[in-house]
Coordinates of C-alpha atoms and ligand atoms in Angstrom, one line a residue:
M27 CA 0.0 0.0 0.1
K28 CA 1.4 3.4 -1.0
I29 CA 1.2 6.4 1.3
N30 CA 0.7 9.6 -0.6
F31 CA 2.5 12.8 0.3
H32 CA -0.4 14.9 -0.5
D33 CA -3.8 13.0 -1.3
L34 CA -5.2 15.0 -4.1
Q35 CA -7.0 11.9 -5.5
S36 CA -9.1 11.3 -2.3
S37 CA -10.3 14.8 -2.1
Y38 CA -11.5 14.8 -5.7
V39 CA -13.2 11.4 -5.3
K40 CA -14.9 12.8 -2.4
Y41 CA -16.4 15.7 -4.2
K42 CA -16.4 14.3 -7.7
E43 CA -19.8 14.7 -8.5
E44 CA -20.2 18.3 -7.6
I45 CA -16.7 19.2 -9.1
N46 CA -17.6 17.4 -12.4
L47 CA -21.1 19.2 -12.7
A48 CA -19.5 22.7 -11.9
I49 CA -16.9 22.0 -14.7
Q50 CA -19.8 21.1 -17.0
N51 CA -21.5 24.1 -16.1
V52 CA -18.6 26.0 -17.3
L53 CA -18.2 24.0 -20.5
D54 CA -22.0 24.7 -21.1
S55 CA -21.7 28.4 -20.8
S56 CA -18.2 28.8 -22.7
Q57 CA -17.5 31.6 -20.5
F58 CA -13.8 30.5 -19.7
I59 CA -12.4 33.9 -19.0
M60 CA -14.1 36.2 -16.3
G61 CA -17.1 33.9 -15.8
E62 CA -19.8 34.5 -13.0
Q63 CA -18.0 31.9 -11.3
V64 CA -14.8 34.1 -10.6
F65 CA -16.9 36.6 -9.1
N66 CA -19.2 34.4 -7.0
F67 CA -15.9 32.7 -5.8
E68 CA -14.3 36.1 -5.1
K69 CA -17.4 37.0 -2.9
A70 CA -17.6 33.9 -1.3
L71 CA -13.7 33.9 -0.3
A72 CA -14.3 37.4 0.9
D73 CA -17.2 36.1 3.1
Y74 CA -15.2 33.3 4.7
L75 CA -12.3 35.8 5.3
K76 CA -14.6 38.6 6.7
I77 CA -12.9 41.1 4.4
K78 CA -14.2 43.5 1.7
H79 CA -11.8 42.8 -1.4
V80 CA -10.6 39.5 -2.7
I81 CA -9.1 39.8 -6.2
S82 CA -8.6 36.3 -8.0
C83 CA -5.4 35.8 -10.4
A84 CA -3.5 33.3 -12.2
S85 CA -1.4 32.2 -9.4
G86 CA 0.2 33.0 -5.7
T87 CA 3.2 34.3 -7.8
D88 CA 1.2 36.5 -9.7
A89 CA -0.8 37.5 -6.5
L90 CA 2.6 38.7 -5.1
L91 CA 3.6 40.5 -8.3
L92 CA 0.3 42.2 -8.5
A93 CA 0.4 43.3 -4.9
L94 CA 3.9 44.9 -5.3
M95 CA 2.8 46.2 -8.6
A96 CA -0.1 47.8 -6.9
I97 CA 2.3 49.9 -4.3
D98 CA 4.4 51.0 -7.2
L99 CA 7.5 49.1 -6.2
K100 CA 10.3 50.4 -8.0
P101 CA 14.2 50.2 -8.5
G102 CA 15.9 51.5 -5.2
D103 CA 13.0 50.3 -3.0
E104 CA 13.5 47.7 -0.1
V105 CA 11.0 45.1 1.1
I106 CA 12.0 43.1 4.1
T107 CA 11.3 39.5 4.0
T108 CA 12.1 35.9 4.9
P109 CA 15.2 34.1 3.8
F110 CA 13.4 30.8 5.0
S111 CA 10.5 30.2 2.5
F112 CA 9.6 29.3 -1.3
I113 CA 11.3 31.8 -3.4
A114 CA 8.4 33.5 -5.0
A115 CA 8.0 36.7 -2.8
A116 CA 12.0 37.5 -2.9
E117 CA 11.8 36.7 -6.6
M118 CA 8.9 39.1 -7.4
I119 CA 10.5 42.0 -5.4
S120 CA 13.6 41.5 -7.4
L121 CA 11.9 41.3 -10.7
L122 CA 10.6 44.6 -10.2
G123 CA 13.9 45.9 -9.6
A124 CA 13.6 46.4 -5.7
R125 CA 16.0 44.5 -3.2
P126 CA 14.6 42.0 -0.9
V127 CA 16.1 42.6 2.5
F128 CA 16.1 39.5 4.5
A129 CA 15.5 39.3 8.3
D130 CA 16.3 35.8 10.0
I131 CA 13.6 33.6 11.6
Q132 CA 12.4 32.5 14.8
A133 CA 13.8 28.7 15.5
D134 CA 10.5 27.6 17.1
T135 CA 7.7 28.9 14.4
F136 CA 10.2 29.2 11.5
N137 CA 8.4 32.6 10.6
I138 CA 10.3 35.9 10.4
D139 CA 11.3 37.3 13.4
P140 CA 9.8 40.9 14.1
A141 CA 12.8 41.9 16.5
K142 CA 15.0 41.2 13.4
I143 CA 12.9 43.2 10.8
A144 CA 12.8 46.3 13.1
E145 CA 16.9 46.4 12.6
K146 CA 16.5 46.3 8.7
I147 CA 14.0 49.3 8.6
T148 CA 15.5 52.2 6.4
E149 CA 14.4 55.4 4.6
K150 CA 14.1 52.9 1.5
T151 CA 11.9 50.4 3.0
R152 CA 8.5 50.1 1.0
A153 CA 7.0 47.1 2.4
I154 CA 7.3 44.0 4.9
L155 CA 6.5 40.9 3.5
P156 CA 6.0 38.0 6.1
V157 CA 5.3 34.5 5.0
S158 CA 3.1 32.6 7.4
L159 CA 5.1 29.4 6.9
Y160 CA 3.9 25.8 6.9
G161 CA 0.3 27.1 7.5
Q162 CA 1.0 29.1 10.7
P163 CA 0.4 32.9 10.8
A164 CA 3.5 35.2 11.3
D165 CA 3.5 37.6 14.3
M166 CA 1.4 40.0 12.5
D167 CA 0.4 42.4 15.3
E168 CA 4.0 43.0 15.8
I169 CA 4.8 43.5 12.2
N170 CA 2.0 45.8 11.4
Q171 CA 3.0 47.8 14.4
I172 CA 6.6 48.3 13.3
A173 CA 5.2 49.2 9.6
T174 CA 2.9 51.9 11.3
T175 CA 5.9 53.2 13.5
A176 CA 8.1 53.3 10.4
S177 CA 5.2 55.1 8.1
Q178 CA 5.2 57.6 10.8
Q179 CA 9.0 58.2 11.0
F180 CA 9.5 58.3 7.4
T181 CA 6.1 60.1 6.5
R182 CA 5.1 57.4 4.0
K183 CA 3.1 54.5 3.9
I184 CA 4.8 51.1 4.5
Y185 CA 2.8 48.6 3.6
V186 CA 2.5 45.0 5.0
I187 CA 1.9 42.4 2.6
E188 CA 1.3 38.6 4.1
D189 CA 2.3 35.8 1.7
A190 CA -0.6 33.4 2.7
A191 CA -0.1 30.9 0.3
Q192 CA 0.4 28.2 2.9
S193 CA -2.0 29.6 5.7
L194 CA -5.4 30.1 4.3
G195 CA -7.8 28.7 6.7
A196 CA -5.4 29.6 10.0
E197 CA -6.7 31.9 12.7
Y198 CA -4.7 34.5 14.4
K199 CA -6.2 36.3 17.6
G200 CA -9.9 35.3 16.4
K201 CA -9.1 36.5 12.9
K202 CA -8.3 34.8 9.6
S203 CA -4.8 34.6 8.0
A204 CA -5.0 36.6 4.6
A205 CA -7.2 39.2 6.8
L206 CA -4.6 40.5 9.0
S207 CA -2.6 43.1 6.9
D208 CA -3.0 45.8 4.4
I209 CA -2.7 43.1 1.6
A210 CA -2.3 39.3 1.4
C211 CA -1.4 36.9 -1.4
I212 CA -3.0 33.5 -1.5
S213 CA -2.3 30.6 -3.8
F214 CA -4.5 27.9 -4.9
F215 CA -1.9 25.5 -6.2
P216 CA -3.2 21.9 -6.0
T217 CA -1.3 21.0 -3.1
K218 CA -2.0 24.2 -1.0
P219 CA -4.7 23.8 1.9
L220 CA -7.2 25.1 -0.7
G221 CA -5.9 23.8 -4.0
C222 CA -7.5 24.0 -7.4
Y223 CA -6.7 21.7 -10.5
G224 CA -4.1 24.1 -12.0
D225 CA -2.5 27.3 -11.3
G226 CA -4.6 30.1 -9.2
G227 CA -4.3 32.7 -6.7
A228 CA -5.7 35.5 -4.9
I229 CA -4.9 39.0 -3.5
T230 CA -7.0 40.2 -0.4
V231 CA -6.9 44.0 0.2
K232 CA -8.5 46.4 2.7
D233 CA -8.1 49.7 0.4
D234 CA -10.8 50.6 -2.1
I235 CA -8.3 52.5 -4.6
L236 CA -5.6 49.5 -4.3
A237 CA -8.4 47.3 -4.9
E238 CA -9.5 49.0 -8.2
K239 CA -6.2 49.4 -9.3
I240 CA -5.4 45.4 -8.9
K241 CA -8.6 44.6 -10.6
S242 CA -6.8 46.8 -13.4
L243 CA -3.4 45.4 -13.2
R244 CA -4.7 42.1 -13.4
I245 CA -6.1 42.7 -16.9
H246 CA -3.2 44.7 -18.8
G247 CA -3.8 47.9 -16.5
Q248 CA -7.1 48.1 -18.3
V249 CA -9.6 50.5 -16.7
K250 CA -12.1 50.0 -19.7
R251 CA -12.0 47.9 -22.7
Y252 CA -8.6 48.6 -24.5
Q253 CA -8.0 51.9 -22.2
H254 CA -4.8 51.2 -20.2
H255 CA -4.1 53.4 -17.3
Y256 CA -1.3 51.2 -16.2
L257 CA 1.3 48.5 -17.5
G258 CA -0.2 45.4 -16.1
I259 CA 0.0 41.5 -16.8
N260 CA -2.5 38.9 -18.0
G261 CA -3.1 37.5 -14.4
R262 CA -6.5 36.3 -14.4
L263 CA -8.0 33.2 -12.8
D264 CA -9.7 30.8 -15.2
T265 CA -13.3 30.5 -14.7
L266 CA -12.9 26.7 -14.5
Q267 CA -10.5 27.1 -11.5
A268 CA -12.9 29.4 -10.0
A269 CA -15.8 27.0 -10.3
I270 CA -13.8 24.1 -8.6
L271 CA -12.7 26.3 -6.0
Q272 CA -16.3 27.4 -5.3
V273 CA -17.1 23.9 -4.3
K274 CA -13.7 23.1 -2.4
L275 CA -14.6 26.3 -0.3
K276 CA -17.6 24.7 1.0
Y277 CA -16.1 21.9 2.7
F278 CA -12.8 23.9 3.5
A279 CA -13.4 24.4 7.1
E280 CA -14.2 20.5 7.5
E281 CA -10.9 19.7 5.6
I282 CA -8.9 22.2 8.0
S283 CA -10.2 20.4 11.1
L284 CA -9.5 16.9 9.4
R285 CA -5.7 18.3 8.9
Q286 CA -5.7 19.7 12.4
S287 CA -6.4 15.9 13.7
V288 CA -3.9 14.7 11.5
A289 CA -1.2 16.9 13.0
H290 CA -2.6 16.1 16.6
H291 CA -2.1 12.4 15.8
Y292 CA 1.5 12.9 14.7
Q293 CA 2.2 14.7 17.6
Q294 CA 0.9 12.2 19.9
L295 CA 2.9 9.4 18.1
L296 CA 6.3 11.5 18.2
A297 CA 5.8 13.0 21.8
N298 CA 8.6 11.1 23.3
T299 CA 11.4 11.1 20.4
V300 CA 14.0 13.4 19.5
V301 CA 12.2 14.5 16.7
K302 CA 11.3 18.5 16.9
L303 CA 7.7 18.9 16.2
P304 CA 5.8 21.8 14.8
F305 CA 5.3 24.7 17.7
V306 CA 2.1 26.6 17.0
K307 CA 1.7 29.8 19.3
P308 CA -1.4 29.7 21.5
D309 CA -2.8 32.9 20.2
R310 CA -3.1 31.2 16.6
T311 CA -3.7 28.0 14.8
S312 CA -2.1 26.2 11.9
V313 CA -3.6 24.5 9.0
Y314 CA -0.5 22.2 8.4
A315 CA 0.3 23.3 4.8
Q316 CA 3.2 20.9 5.6
Y317 CA 3.8 18.6 8.8
S318 CA 7.6 19.7 8.7
I319 CA 9.7 18.6 11.6
C320 CA 13.5 18.8 12.6
V321 CA 15.4 15.6 12.7
P322 CA 19.2 14.5 13.3
E323 CA 21.0 13.1 10.4
R324 CA 18.0 14.0 8.0
E325 CA 19.6 12.5 4.9
I326 CA 19.7 9.1 6.4
V327 CA 16.4 9.4 7.9
I328 CA 14.8 10.5 4.1
N329 CA 16.4 7.6 2.6
Y330 CA 15.3 5.0 5.1
L331 CA 11.7 6.0 4.8
K332 CA 12.1 6.1 1.0
S333 CA 13.3 2.5 1.2
K334 CA 10.0 1.7 3.0
N335 CA 8.0 3.5 0.4
I336 CA 7.4 6.5 2.5
P337 CA 7.6 9.9 0.7
T338 CA 8.9 12.9 2.3
A339 CA 10.0 16.3 1.2
I340 CA 12.3 19.2 2.3
H341 CA 10.8 22.5 2.6
Y342 CA 13.4 24.2 2.2
P343 CA 16.6 22.7 1.3
Q344 CA 18.4 26.3 0.6
P345 CA 17.9 29.4 2.3
I346 CA 16.8 32.2 -0.2
H347 CA 19.6 34.5 0.2
L348 CA 22.1 31.7 -1.0
Q349 CA 20.5 30.9 -4.2
K350 CA 22.3 31.4 -7.2
C351 CA 20.0 33.7 -8.7
F352 CA 20.8 36.3 -5.7
D353 CA 24.4 36.2 -6.1
Y354 CA 24.2 39.7 -7.0
L355 CA 22.8 40.7 -3.6
S356 CA 26.1 40.0 -2.1
Y357 CA 24.7 37.9 0.7
R358 CA 26.8 35.3 2.6
L359 CA 26.8 31.9 4.3
G360 CA 26.4 33.0 8.1
D361 CA 24.0 35.9 7.6
F362 CA 21.0 34.2 8.5
P363 CA 22.2 31.4 11.0
I364 CA 18.5 30.3 12.0
A365 CA 17.6 29.9 8.5
E366 CA 20.7 28.2 7.5
S367 CA 20.7 25.7 10.0
M368 CA 16.9 24.9 9.4
S369 CA 17.5 24.4 6.0
H370 CA 19.4 21.5 7.1
E371 CA 17.4 20.1 9.7
M372 CA 13.7 20.2 8.2
M373 CA 11.6 17.4 6.8
S374 CA 8.1 17.2 5.9
L375 CA 5.8 14.2 6.4
P376 CA 3.0 13.0 4.4
M377 CA 0.0 15.3 5.4
S378 CA -3.5 15.6 4.1
A379 CA -6.8 15.7 5.2
F380 CA -7.3 12.2 4.1
I381 CA -4.3 10.1 5.4
N382 CA -5.6 7.7 8.0
K383 CA -4.0 6.8 11.1
F384 CA -2.7 3.3 10.2
E385 CA -0.7 5.1 7.4
Q386 CA 0.4 7.9 10.2
E387 CA 1.6 5.0 12.4
Q388 CA 3.4 3.2 9.6
V389 CA 5.3 6.4 8.9
V390 CA 6.1 7.1 12.5
D391 CA 7.1 3.6 13.3
A392 CA 9.9 3.7 10.1
L393 CA 11.0 7.0 11.4
C394 CA 11.5 5.7 15.1
E395 CA 13.2 2.8 13.5
I396 CA 16.0 4.7 11.8
L397 CA 16.2 7.0 14.6
T398 CA 17.0 4.3 17.1
T399 CA 19.2 2.3 14.7
S400 CA 21.4 5.5 13.8
S401 CA 21.6 6.3 17.5
S402 CA 23.1 3.0 18.4
R403 CA 25.4 3.2 15.2
G404 CA 26.4 6.6 16.8
Y405 CA 25.0 8.8 14.1
V406 CA 22.1 10.2 16.2
K407 CA 22.7 12.0 19.6
F408 CA 19.4 11.6 21.5
A409 CA 18.6 14.7 23.3
Ligands
PLP24 C1 3.2 28.2 -3.3 C2 3.8 29.6 -2.6 C3 4.1 30.5 -3.2 C4 3.8 30.7 -4.8 O1 2.5 30.1 -5.1 P1 2.1 29.8 -6.8 O2 0.6 29.7 -6.7 O3 2.9 28.4 -6.9 O4 2.5 30.6 -7.9 C5 4.4 31.8 -2.9 N1 4.7 31.7 -1.4 C6 4.8 30.5 -0.9 C7 5.2 30.6 0.7 C8 4.2 29.3 -1.3 O5 4.2 28.5 -0.5

């Protein structure tokens, strides 16, 4: 029996009839671009998040690009972000000619450390872009406060843009991730907590004027047909994907609680081992986009699990400041020690709403076998 790392199939099978019907309706209408499902889904997601504006787009990466274009990010500007994440945020900042300024992470949550953000603020800072990694919101109150203080100091607006690609559905002090800052960016990549069947994304924004601008930017900066006020992109969400997401959003809360039960079971099974488990702060929840743990001798552990047919992944094997594409920024090894050491220790276990307890026990049994064996061989030092 094969354990899936993400179980996309079970999720489809569960909602199959409804999803097939939703797809059929789009096919019958032929409204493949900006059909009514796009607007209906935006409205449903805005209601779910309890916010005014949700603007769907073609991917999480486009959401980041559109958000940064909307605030007029320009060459010479700086955006403070995390070195320990998927590359998209730092990449989009750089594509616009601005500089990603990294601030190291917290060793317990793996999210950007607000105390280290504060040290990086300069007169060039235009935005702070925290990522709510692995499904847990970053310290958004502290980060918003830093931005407010800096905005007053430099008498210009410094935006907070939450990269909520992994954290949709998570809560922070009773509010939802992606509704915690000026702007937030969401991804509907198939393996994200709310995934569609291709690429998709969305931006949430509080300000009415910015919302109009982002709607325009996603269609070539168009304000009316063939009237272009800005240089934009072709960044629309397909009607087919919106139709699928409308169905999946109805069951999203239920899927999140299943994911949380799976995480809870892993936590019980792994409680008395050397494995460092995910730590979620008491004032928030995680949707466990990944169930990522720290283990000693990661390569040995991963290879052993692989030999037992158990898939794993590494989020992320190389911190962003050390990626080749960022050589020109002249960061060096040693600049962000926590991010660097986590990139050697983290690994992610199979996680989905549909993995069962028996499968989880197989994963943990294999993990414990190799941790015990390698410790007796002197590879692993028990805490
Ligand atoms: C997946 C992801 C993105 C990019 O989303 P796409 O939809 O794949 O473009 C951005 N940031 C983070 C943290 C992600 O996990």
